[in-house]
């Protein structure tokens, strides 16, 4: 029986999901009343709103002026796959696979495109050997492992005089971690992560070297309409000025504009990164004094400040089978959800059993500080049930 009393304080907002993530503080549906609804997205007004979303993205994310920004279909997945299918082929390919989405890109490249590729992998909680990254090959990698809680600390492993292009899936890193634009030729993310926006849309950012690849190379395989970015051997610039390939949700576009306005109002990229760091710090302080839990990412230098993954290390739990440990973690998350203090914080289905708590800038540090006593209470309750069984 759990003798630990329920904490008196509750998080004001229990949304700690790693995607779609918490809306920005103060969000209200009334913020979307200027959405261009019932109109064509190709109307003058519709294209203007899409262009505003692009321009505000450039401003807040500090995207270089010579990089193109487009809104595409299929969330971050669609944006990454547009790049993979359109650009890979003329050079050797390397992929970093240290969490589930990185492994998905391996499947795309090796099994679907059937390209010979070198896969540099690592178990959940660690990074591959980055010294093996070659400058003569194209590189595909996730900056932040959404499902593993591990991130690359910087882009020093990418050669400044690289010959290949670098495709970076930055969906849970953008707006929270310092992307090194000089080292990245393609960057993708989705609104549903650090901006707390709605799903289904991706953002695709192309540097000059990516544009050059698109205009100098034609893939051998058929190209679906959603992936086509060139016409007559030139990049279709209208895609990156608000003329989307498919029909977007203008309500989602308005929500993204609202999130970008909020980001600018609090101090832009610097403040968003500071907030995420503070959120990670709140959990780190708790983990340091809590014997039953540890970060999945062992090295603080590679620890995510957005998708924070935790593992249960209490001996009574680690002595269980893998399936029983997974069941324990599910019960722990379910109890927190039942109490209404933490929603959707179970670890990713393919990752080691544990919890995953979103710490991006749309989450308030005070809510994480209020959550940690509840994590202790839920663990005490779940372990008591285990011992009583």
mmCIF file of C-alpha atoms in Angstrom, residues 1 25 39 45 86-87 120 155 165 171 177 191 210 223 250 283 346 385:
data_model
loop_
_atom_site.group_PDB
_atom_site.id
_atom_site.type_symbol
_atom_site.label_atom_id
_atom_site.label_comp_id
_atom_site.label_asym_id
_atom_site.label_seq_id
_atom_site.Cartn_x
_atom_site.Cartn_y
_atom_site.Cartn_z
ATOM 1 C CA UNK A 1 0.000 0.000 0.000
ATOM 2 C CA UNK A 25 0.820 29.611 -22.902
ATOM 3 C CA UNK A 39 -11.476 30.431 -49.463
ATOM 4 C CA UNK A 45 -5.441 36.384 -49.246
ATOM 5 C CA UNK A 86 14.376 14.006 -54.715
ATOM 6 C CA UNK A 87 18.063 14.373 -53.840
ATOM 7 C CA UNK A 120 25.852 4.290 -38.375
ATOM 8 C CA UNK A 155 27.465 19.934 -35.969
ATOM 9 C CA UNK A 165 24.572 17.269 -48.961
ATOM 10 C CA UNK A 171 11.530 18.287 -35.944
ATOM 11 C CA UNK A 177 18.406 23.785 -29.964
ATOM 12 C CA UNK A 191 4.539 22.772 -36.330
ATOM 13 C CA UNK A 210 20.301 21.461 -51.853
ATOM 14 C CA UNK A 223 8.431 10.806 -58.421
ATOM 15 C CA UNK A 250 -5.622 27.380 -43.392
ATOM 16 C CA UNK A 283 13.714 17.544 -14.364
ATOM 17 C CA UNK A 346 4.467 6.908 -21.813
ATOM 18 C CA UNK A 385 0.823 -2.693 -6.207
#
